Amino acid sequence: MYRAQDLFTFWDAQQQGGRKSIPYATIAQDGIQIPAELQLPVPYLKAVDQLLS
């Protein structure tokens, strides 16, 4: 999961001629990994809780 405010920084930069992709290292550093569980639904709410805390 990646924060919208961080994503918008890259979006604005590409609108002004910057790169059109986010480096993996940036996502790995700033994003929140959503661990896989046995159930099919992705437990994204746990990552949202982590973002809010």
N, CA and C of each residue as an Amber inpcrd file, in Angstrom:
protein
   159
   0.8540000  -1.1420000   0.0000000   0.0000000   0.0000000   0.0000000
   0.9100000   1.2170000   0.0000000   0.4940000   2.2320000  -0.7400000
   1.3220000   3.4260000  -0.8890000   0.4630000   4.6550000  -0.6050000
   0.9780000   5.5680000   0.1830000   0.2180000   6.7620000   0.5610000
  -0.1020000   7.6160000  -0.6680000  -1.3200000   8.1220000  -0.7120000
  -1.7450000   8.9540000  -1.8370000  -0.8820000  10.2040000  -1.9480000
  -0.5570000  10.8270000  -0.8140000   0.2400000  12.0540000  -0.8790000
   1.6050000  11.7980000  -1.4990000   2.1730000  10.6120000  -1.2470000
   3.4560000  10.2600000  -1.8690000   3.2700000   9.9740000  -3.3570000
   2.1890000   9.3170000  -3.6920000   1.8940000   9.0150000  -5.0930000
   1.6840000  10.2970000  -5.8900000   0.9900000  11.2720000  -5.2930000
   0.7200000  12.5280000  -5.9960000   2.0080000  13.2820000  -6.3180000
   3.0260000  13.1300000  -5.4790000   4.3170000  13.7600000  -5.7640000
   4.8690000  13.2480000  -7.0830000   4.8040000  11.9380000  -7.2840000
   5.2840000  11.3560000  -8.5360000   4.3630000  11.7070000  -9.6930000
   3.0680000  11.7530000  -9.4290000   2.0980000  12.0920000 -10.4750000
   2.3590000  13.5140000 -10.9870000   2.5280000  14.4460000 -10.0640000
   2.7810000  15.8310000 -10.4490000   4.0850000  15.9540000 -11.2190000
   5.1070000  15.2130000 -10.7970000   6.4050000  15.2720000 -11.4720000
   6.2940000  14.7590000 -12.9130000   5.5390000  13.6750000 -13.1280000
   5.4220000  13.1510000 -14.4930000   4.5870000  14.0670000 -15.3600000
   3.6760000  14.8180000 -14.7590000   2.8870000  15.7920000 -15.5100000
   3.7790000  16.9280000 -16.0290000   4.9100000  17.1350000 -15.3380000
   5.8370000  18.2060000 -15.7140000   7.0570000  17.6600000 -16.4500000
   6.9150000  16.4820000 -17.0410000   7.9820000  15.9170000 -17.8510000
   8.9230000  14.9800000 -17.1210000   8.6440000  14.6710000 -15.8550000
   9.4910000  13.7540000 -15.0890000   9.2230000  12.3060000 -15.4570000
   9.8430000  11.4070000 -14.7370000   9.6980000   9.9810000 -15.0140000
   8.2590000   9.5330000 -14.7730000   7.8600000   8.4850000 -15.4740000
   6.4760000   8.0110000 -15.4120000   6.3220000   6.7570000 -14.5790000
   7.3470000   6.4170000 -13.8310000   7.2550000   5.2450000 -12.9630000
   7.8920000   5.5850000 -11.6140000   7.4790000   4.8340000 -10.6130000
   8.0230000   5.0190000  -9.2740000   9.0840000   3.9400000  -9.0670000
  10.2820000   4.3160000  -8.6830000  11.3240000   3.3060000  -8.4820000
  10.9150000   2.2790000  -7.4160000  11.2440000   1.0300000  -7.6760000
  10.9090000  -0.0420000  -6.7330000  11.4770000   0.2440000  -5.3490000
  12.7070000   0.7510000  -5.3000000  13.3440000   1.0290000  -4.0090000
  12.5280000   2.0270000  -3.1910000  11.9080000   2.9910000  -3.8650000
  11.0740000   3.9760000  -3.1750000   9.8260000   3.3180000  -2.6120000
   9.1900000   2.4750000  -3.4000000   7.9900000   1.7830000  -2.9290000
   8.3490000   0.8380000  -1.7880000   9.4690000   0.1320000  -1.9190000
   9.8900000  -0.7950000  -0.8690000  10.1860000  -0.0570000   0.4330000
  10.7290000   1.1530000   0.3300000  11.0840000   1.9220000   1.5130000
   9.8650000   2.6050000   2.1310000   9.0120000   3.2060000   1.3130000
   7.9240000   4.0400000   1.8200000   6.5680000   3.3450000   1.8530000
   6.4210000   2.2490000   1.1250000   5.1430000   1.5510000   1.0820000
   4.9710000   0.6150000   2.2730000   3.7860000   0.0870000   2.3950000
   3.4820000  -0.8790000   3.4530000   3.1280000  -2.1990000   2.7760000
   3.8640000  -3.2300000   3.0960000   3.6120000  -4.5360000   2.5050000
   2.3520000  -5.1400000   3.1280000   1.4900000  -5.6480000   2.2790000
   0.2860000  -6.3150000   2.7460000   0.5720000  -7.8100000   2.6990000
   0.6960000  -8.4340000   3.8650000   1.0530000  -9.8520000   3.8720000
  -0.0870000 -10.7310000   3.3490000   0.2770000 -11.7610000   2.6510000
  -0.7090000 -12.7230000   2.1530000  -1.1780000 -13.6000000   3.3070000
  -2.4430000 -13.9170000   3.2890000  -3.0060000 -14.8190000   4.2830000
  -3.6850000 -15.9710000   3.5560000  -4.0880000 -16.9630000   4.3190000
  -4.6940000 -18.1370000   3.7310000  -6.0160000 -17.8090000   3.0410000
  -6.7470000 -16.8510000   3.5780000  -8.0280000 -16.4760000   2.9910000
  -7.7880000 -15.7440000   1.6790000  -8.7350000 -15.8170000   0.7800000
  -8.6050000 -15.1440000  -0.5040000  -8.6630000 -13.6230000  -0.4050000
  -9.5240000 -13.0410000   0.4220000  -9.5290000 -11.5750000   0.4880000
  -8.1980000 -11.0310000   1.0030000  -7.7560000  -9.9370000   0.4450000
  -6.5130000  -9.3090000   0.8730000  -6.8090000  -8.4570000   2.1110000
  -6.0540000  -8.6410000   3.1800000  -6.3170000  -7.9130000   4.4250000
  -5.7890000  -6.4770000   4.3750000  -6.2830000  -5.6910000   3.4150000
  -5.7670000  -4.3480000   3.2300000  -6.1140000  -3.4220000   4.3960000
  -7.1660000  -3.7280000   5.1430000  -7.5450000  -2.8570000   6.2620000
  -6.4810000  -2.8390000   7.3540000  -5.7180000  -3.9110000   7.4880000
  -4.6160000  -3.9130000   8.4490000  -3.5660000  -2.8840000   8.0490000
  -3.3110000  -2.7710000   6.7480000  -2.3580000  -1.7730000   6.2580000
  -2.9190000  -0.3680000   6.4280000  -4.2220000  -0.1920000   6.2240000
  -4.8450000   1.1090000   6.4420000  -4.7270000   1.5130000   7.9120000
  -4.9710000   0.5710000   8.8180000  -4.8030000   0.8440000  10.2370000
  -3.3810000   1.2720000  10.5610000  -2.4080000   0.6350000   9.8940000
  -1.0020000   0.9790000  10.1030000  -0.7280000   2.3920000   9.5910000
  -1.3340000   2.7500000   8.4720000  -1.1730000   4.1030000   7.9260000
  -1.7170000   5.1560000   8.8840000  -2.8320000   4.8430000   9.5210000
  -3.5040000   5.8030000  10.3890000  -2.8830000   5.9100000  11.7660000
  -2.0560000   4.9380000  12.1310000  -1.4620000   4.9950000  13.4690000
  -0.1040000   5.6460000  13.4690000
